[in-house]
Short mmCIF file of C-alpha atoms in Angstrom, two decimals:
data_model
loop_
_atom_site.label_atom_id
_atom_site.label_comp_id
_atom_site.label_asym_id
_atom_site.label_seq_id
_atom_site.Cartn_x
_atom_site.Cartn_y
_atom_site.Cartn_z
CA UNK W 13 27.02 -59.67 129.05
CA UNK W 14 30.38 -60.62 130.52
CA UNK W 15 30.98 -60.68 134.27
CA UNK W 16 34.59 -60.71 135.51
CA UNK W 17 35.21 -61.66 139.14
CA UNK W 18 38.32 -60.08 140.62
CA UNK W 19 39.50 -61.91 143.75
CA UNK W 20 41.67 -59.02 144.97
CA UNK W 21 38.87 -56.44 144.72
CA UNK W 22 36.44 -58.89 146.30
CA UNK W 23 38.82 -59.49 149.21
CA UNK W 24 39.24 -55.75 149.79
CA UNK W 25 35.47 -55.27 149.57
CA UNK W 26 34.96 -58.04 152.12
CA UNK W 27 36.91 -56.06 154.74
CA UNK W 28 34.61 -53.05 154.27
CA UNK W 29 31.18 -52.55 155.86
CA UNK W 30 28.37 -54.58 154.36
CA UNK W 31 25.71 -52.79 152.33
CA UNK W 32 22.44 -52.14 154.11
CA UNK W 33 19.29 -53.72 152.68
CA UNK W 34 16.72 -50.93 152.56
CA UNK W 35 13.98 -53.21 151.23
CA UNK W 36 14.29 -55.57 154.18
CA UNK W 37 10.95 -56.13 155.96
CA UNK W 38 10.50 -54.55 159.36
CA UNK W 39 11.17 -57.07 162.14
CA UNK W 40 8.17 -58.09 164.21
CA UNK W 41 7.90 -59.91 167.49
CA UNK W 42 7.04 -63.60 167.10
CA UNK W 43 7.06 -66.15 169.88
CA UNK W 44 8.39 -68.94 167.66
CA UNK W 45 11.28 -66.76 166.44
CA UNK W 46 12.10 -65.82 170.05
CA UNK W 47 12.14 -69.50 171.05
CA UNK W 48 14.31 -70.41 168.05
CA UNK W 49 16.81 -67.64 168.87
CA UNK W 50 16.91 -68.76 172.51
CA UNK W 51 17.65 -72.33 171.38
CA UNK W 52 20.45 -71.07 169.12
CA UNK W 53 22.01 -69.15 172.00
CA UNK W 54 21.63 -72.17 174.30
CA UNK W 55 23.55 -74.30 171.79
CA UNK W 56 26.44 -71.82 171.80
CA UNK W 57 26.39 -71.63 175.59
CA UNK W 58 26.31 -75.44 175.89
CA UNK W 59 29.35 -75.74 173.61
CA UNK W 60 31.24 -73.20 175.77
CA UNK W 61 30.18 -75.09 178.90
CA UNK W 62 31.41 -78.38 177.39
CA UNK W 63 34.83 -76.80 176.77
CA UNK W 64 34.90 -75.60 180.39
CA UNK W 65 33.93 -79.07 181.62
CA UNK W 66 36.73 -80.61 179.54
CA UNK W 67 39.28 -78.21 181.08
CA UNK W 68 37.92 -78.90 184.55
CA UNK W 69 38.22 -82.65 183.96
CA UNK W 70 41.86 -82.13 182.96
CA UNK W 71 42.55 -80.07 186.09
CA UNK W 72 40.80 -82.56 188.38
CA UNK W 73 42.69 -85.55 186.86
CA UNK W 74 39.56 -87.55 186.09
CA UNK W 75 41.55 -89.30 183.35
CA UNK W 76 45.24 -89.51 184.28
CA UNK W 77 46.61 -90.08 180.72
CA UNK W 78 44.58 -87.18 179.32
CA UNK W 79 45.47 -84.85 182.18
CA UNK W 80 49.14 -85.81 181.89
CA UNK W 81 49.21 -85.07 178.17
CA UNK W 82 47.35 -81.79 178.73
CA UNK W 83 49.84 -80.79 181.45
CA UNK W 84 52.85 -81.54 179.23
CA UNK W 85 51.25 -79.70 176.30
CA UNK W 86 50.55 -76.70 178.56
CA UNK W 87 54.17 -76.52 179.70
CA UNK W 88 55.52 -76.84 176.14
CA UNK W 89 53.13 -74.26 174.69
CA UNK W 90 53.66 -71.67 177.43
CA UNK W 91 57.47 -72.09 177.41
CA UNK W 92 57.74 -71.77 173.62
CA UNK W 93 54.85 -69.37 173.01
CA UNK W 94 55.39 -66.40 170.73
CA UNK W 95 52.80 -63.89 169.58
CA UNK W 96 53.03 -65.03 165.94
CA UNK W 97 51.95 -68.54 167.01
CA UNK W 98 48.43 -67.26 167.78
CA UNK W 99 47.36 -66.80 164.11
CA UNK W 100 49.27 -69.99 163.27
CA UNK W 101 47.12 -71.87 165.79
CA UNK W 102 43.91 -70.49 164.26
CA UNK W 103 45.25 -71.43 160.82
CA UNK W 104 45.92 -75.00 161.98
CA UNK W 105 42.37 -75.26 163.32
CA UNK W 106 41.01 -74.11 159.94
CA UNK W 107 43.14 -76.65 158.06
CA UNK W 108 42.17 -79.41 160.51
CA UNK W 109 38.46 -78.72 159.96
CA UNK W 110 39.05 -78.68 156.18
CA UNK W 111 40.63 -82.15 156.27
CA UNK W 112 37.87 -83.42 158.57
CA UNK W 113 35.19 -82.11 156.21
CA UNK W 114 36.88 -83.68 153.20
CA UNK W 115 36.97 -87.04 154.97
CA UNK W 116 33.34 -86.74 156.03
CA UNK W 117 32.23 -85.66 152.53
CA UNK W 118 33.90 -88.73 151.05
CA UNK W 119 31.61 -90.94 153.18
CA UNK W 120 28.51 -88.74 153.19
CA UNK W 121 27.05 -87.33 149.99
CA UNK W 122 24.39 -85.13 151.47
CA UNK W 123 25.74 -83.02 154.35
CA UNK W 124 23.67 -79.88 153.91
CA UNK W 125 21.86 -78.54 156.94
CA UNK W 126 18.09 -78.65 156.51
CA UNK W 127 16.15 -76.89 159.19
CA UNK W 128 12.72 -75.53 158.57
CA UNK W 129 11.72 -72.44 160.45
CA UNK W 130 7.99 -71.98 160.37
CA UNK W 131 6.89 -68.45 160.89
CA UNK W 132 3.20 -68.21 161.77
CA UNK W 133 1.12 -65.33 160.69
CA UNK W 134 0.84 -62.43 163.07
CA UNK W 135 -2.34 -62.06 165.02
CA UNK W 136 -3.99 -58.80 164.08
CA UNK W 137 -5.81 -57.02 166.83
CA UNK W 138 -8.93 -55.21 165.82
CA UNK W 139 -9.93 -52.31 168.00
CA UNK W 140 -13.66 -51.76 168.32
CA UNK W 141 -14.74 -48.16 168.03
CA UNK W 142 -16.97 -47.02 170.88
CA UNK W 143 -18.71 -43.74 171.44
CA UNK W 144 -17.70 -43.47 175.06
CA UNK W 145 -14.50 -41.40 175.51
CA UNK W 146 -13.47 -43.17 178.73
CA UNK W 147 -13.44 -46.59 177.11
CA UNK W 148 -11.43 -45.18 174.20
CA UNK W 149 -8.82 -43.79 176.58
CA UNK W 150 -8.63 -47.09 178.44
CA UNK W 151 -8.18 -48.99 175.19
CA UNK W 152 -5.55 -46.53 174.04
CA UNK W 153 -3.58 -46.84 177.28
CA UNK W 154 -3.83 -50.64 177.13
CA UNK W 155 -2.62 -50.61 173.53
CA UNK W 156 0.32 -48.38 174.46
CA UNK W 157 1.30 -50.78 177.23
CA UNK W 158 0.98 -53.72 174.85
CA UNK W 159 3.13 -51.95 172.26
CA UNK W 160 5.76 -51.22 174.92
CA UNK W 161 5.85 -54.88 175.96
CA UNK W 162 6.13 -55.96 172.34
CA UNK W 163 8.99 -53.51 171.77
CA UNK W 164 10.89 -54.93 174.75
CA UNK W 165 10.29 -58.48 173.54
CA UNK W 166 11.41 -57.46 170.04
CA UNK W 167 14.65 -56.05 171.44
CA UNK W 168 15.27 -59.30 173.33
CA UNK W 169 14.49 -61.29 170.18
CA UNK W 170 16.86 -59.22 168.05
CA UNK W 171 19.57 -59.33 170.73
CA UNK W 172 19.42 -63.13 170.92
CA UNK W 173 19.53 -63.28 167.12
CA UNK W 174 22.62 -61.06 167.03
CA UNK W 175 24.48 -63.13 169.65
CA UNK W 176 23.59 -66.46 168.03
CA UNK W 177 24.39 -65.19 164.53
CA UNK W 178 27.80 -63.93 165.68
CA UNK W 179 28.71 -67.32 167.15
CA UNK W 180 27.36 -69.20 164.13
CA UNK W 181 29.36 -67.02 161.72
CA UNK W 182 32.56 -67.88 163.59
CA UNK W 183 31.62 -71.56 163.55
CA UNK W 184 30.81 -71.49 159.82
CA UNK W 185 34.13 -69.80 159.11
CA UNK W 186 35.99 -72.70 160.71
CA UNK W 187 33.63 -75.24 159.12
CA UNK W 188 34.42 -73.97 155.59
CA UNK W 189 30.77 -73.26 154.85
CA UNK W 190 31.89 -70.62 152.34
CA UNK W 191 35.27 -71.93 151.07
CA UNK W 192 36.28 -68.63 149.46
CA UNK W 193 35.98 -66.76 152.75
CA UNK W 194 37.81 -69.49 154.68
CA UNK W 195 40.64 -69.45 152.12
CA UNK W 196 40.83 -65.69 152.49
CA UNK W 197 41.01 -66.09 156.28
CA UNK W 198 43.90 -68.57 155.86
CA UNK W 199 45.80 -66.13 153.62
CA UNK W 200 45.25 -63.25 156.06
CA UNK W 201 46.38 -65.41 158.99
CA UNK W 202 49.56 -66.37 157.10
CA UNK W 203 50.30 -62.69 156.45
CA UNK W 204 49.61 -61.73 160.08
CA UNK W 205 51.83 -64.54 161.37
CA UNK W 206 54.65 -63.43 159.03
CA UNK W 207 54.34 -59.79 160.14
CA UNK W 208 54.33 -60.78 163.81
CA UNK W 209 57.40 -62.95 163.25
CA UNK W 210 59.38 -60.30 161.36
CA UNK W 211 58.23 -57.02 162.93
CA UNK W 212 58.19 -56.41 166.72
CA UNK W 213 54.76 -56.19 168.29
CA UNK W 214 55.24 -52.62 169.60
CA UNK W 215 55.84 -51.33 166.06
CA UNK W 216 52.66 -53.01 164.82
CA UNK W 217 50.63 -51.58 167.71
CA UNK W 218 52.17 -48.16 167.04
CA UNK W 219 51.25 -48.34 163.34
CA UNK W 220 47.71 -49.47 164.23
CA UNK W 221 47.25 -46.59 166.70
CA UNK W 222 48.61 -43.98 164.27
CA UNK W 223 46.25 -45.29 161.58
CA UNK W 224 43.24 -45.12 163.90
CA UNK W 225 44.03 -41.61 165.17
CA UNK W 226 44.85 -40.12 161.77
CA UNK W 227 42.19 -41.90 159.70
CA UNK W 228 39.61 -39.17 160.20
CA UNK W 229 42.19 -36.52 159.29
CA UNK W 230 43.36 -38.31 156.16
CA UNK W 231 39.87 -39.42 155.09
CA UNK W 232 37.17 -37.16 156.58
CA UNK W 233 34.36 -39.08 154.89
CA UNK W 234 35.62 -42.51 155.91
CA UNK W 235 33.15 -44.77 157.71
CA UNK W 236 34.49 -46.17 161.01
CA UNK W 237 34.62 -49.93 160.76
CA UNK W 238 36.16 -53.07 162.19
CA UNK W 239 37.70 -55.32 159.56
CA UNK W 240 37.14 -58.52 161.57
CA UNK W 241 33.44 -57.77 162.13
CA UNK W 242 33.06 -56.76 158.48
CA UNK W 243 34.58 -60.07 157.44
CA UNK W 244 32.28 -62.03 159.77
CA UNK W 245 29.26 -60.15 158.42
CA UNK W 246 29.94 -61.78 155.04
CA UNK W 247 29.82 -65.27 156.54
CA UNK W 248 26.24 -66.59 156.62
CA UNK W 249 24.69 -67.76 159.86
CA UNK W 250 22.76 -71.03 160.18
CA UNK W 251 19.47 -69.18 159.74
CA UNK W 252 20.70 -67.51 156.54
CA UNK W 253 21.90 -70.87 155.24
CA UNK W 254 18.39 -72.20 155.77
CA UNK W 255 16.76 -69.22 154.06
CA UNK W 256 19.10 -69.20 151.05
CA UNK W 257 19.58 -72.93 150.55
CA UNK W 258 19.33 -74.37 147.05
CA UNK W 259 16.38 -76.53 146.06
CA UNK W 260 17.30 -79.54 143.95
CA UNK W 261 14.96 -80.61 141.17
CA UNK W 262 15.12 -84.23 142.27
CA UNK W 263 13.92 -83.49 145.79
CA UNK W 264 11.16 -81.20 144.50
CA UNK W 265 9.91 -83.85 142.06
CA UNK W 266 9.89 -86.43 144.86
CA UNK W 267 7.83 -84.17 147.10
CA UNK W 268 5.37 -83.43 144.29
CA UNK W 269 4.96 -87.13 143.50
CA UNK W 270 4.48 -87.97 147.19
CA UNK W 271 1.78 -85.29 147.45
CA UNK W 272 0.03 -86.68 144.37
CA UNK W 273 0.06 -90.17 145.88
CA UNK W 274 -1.27 -88.77 149.13
CA UNK W 275 -4.25 -87.03 147.52
CA UNK W 276 -4.90 -89.83 145.01
#
């Protein structure tokens, strides 16, 4: 059996909606998962707060050399800013992170994230059958209230997971967690910067609006999608990296030998 990987077809498929997993288990409310999702969101919020504190320190002149350099850089960037420089800036950040990762990997051999998420078993509630109808109705109403509370908590849990996963996918794109996707992002940014440099912005916005308005007419069965969100859906989050990480034979043999020594 021969498998041929086509980079062009894969890139086009990446910008389309991701396939739904119909065999995925139904999500259930778990306190540990809710706490883990809250911690993931708090990390994203803390990073945003740190950026805000850095800007505030520049505006309040806590460090005069840093604030002076930031003020000069602000004047130069605003005076010379063009719309095509926006994808160029994102491209420079991607390349900067690539060089930083290459330098770090030369000094560190094992840089894989290892986080263990322990999911406890769900507590099953056994309802006792009674002959009295009043007690049955009370138990039924209490169970309905409990189910409603669990549904609300499940929605909060899934909402926190979606927010944290979205931020982690952006971070992993810039961190070159999946090099193929980051290279594709660099190529797309180069093309966008070239188009913005050559073609006026109003023509690009006009072409985008005509495409959006006439897409349903040209392709009645087309699925409405957002190419950026479809691309980010292909980038794994930190939780997915933990679930799908590779197990090395050396580490597994070490754990087995340590367990044997422990029980010996």
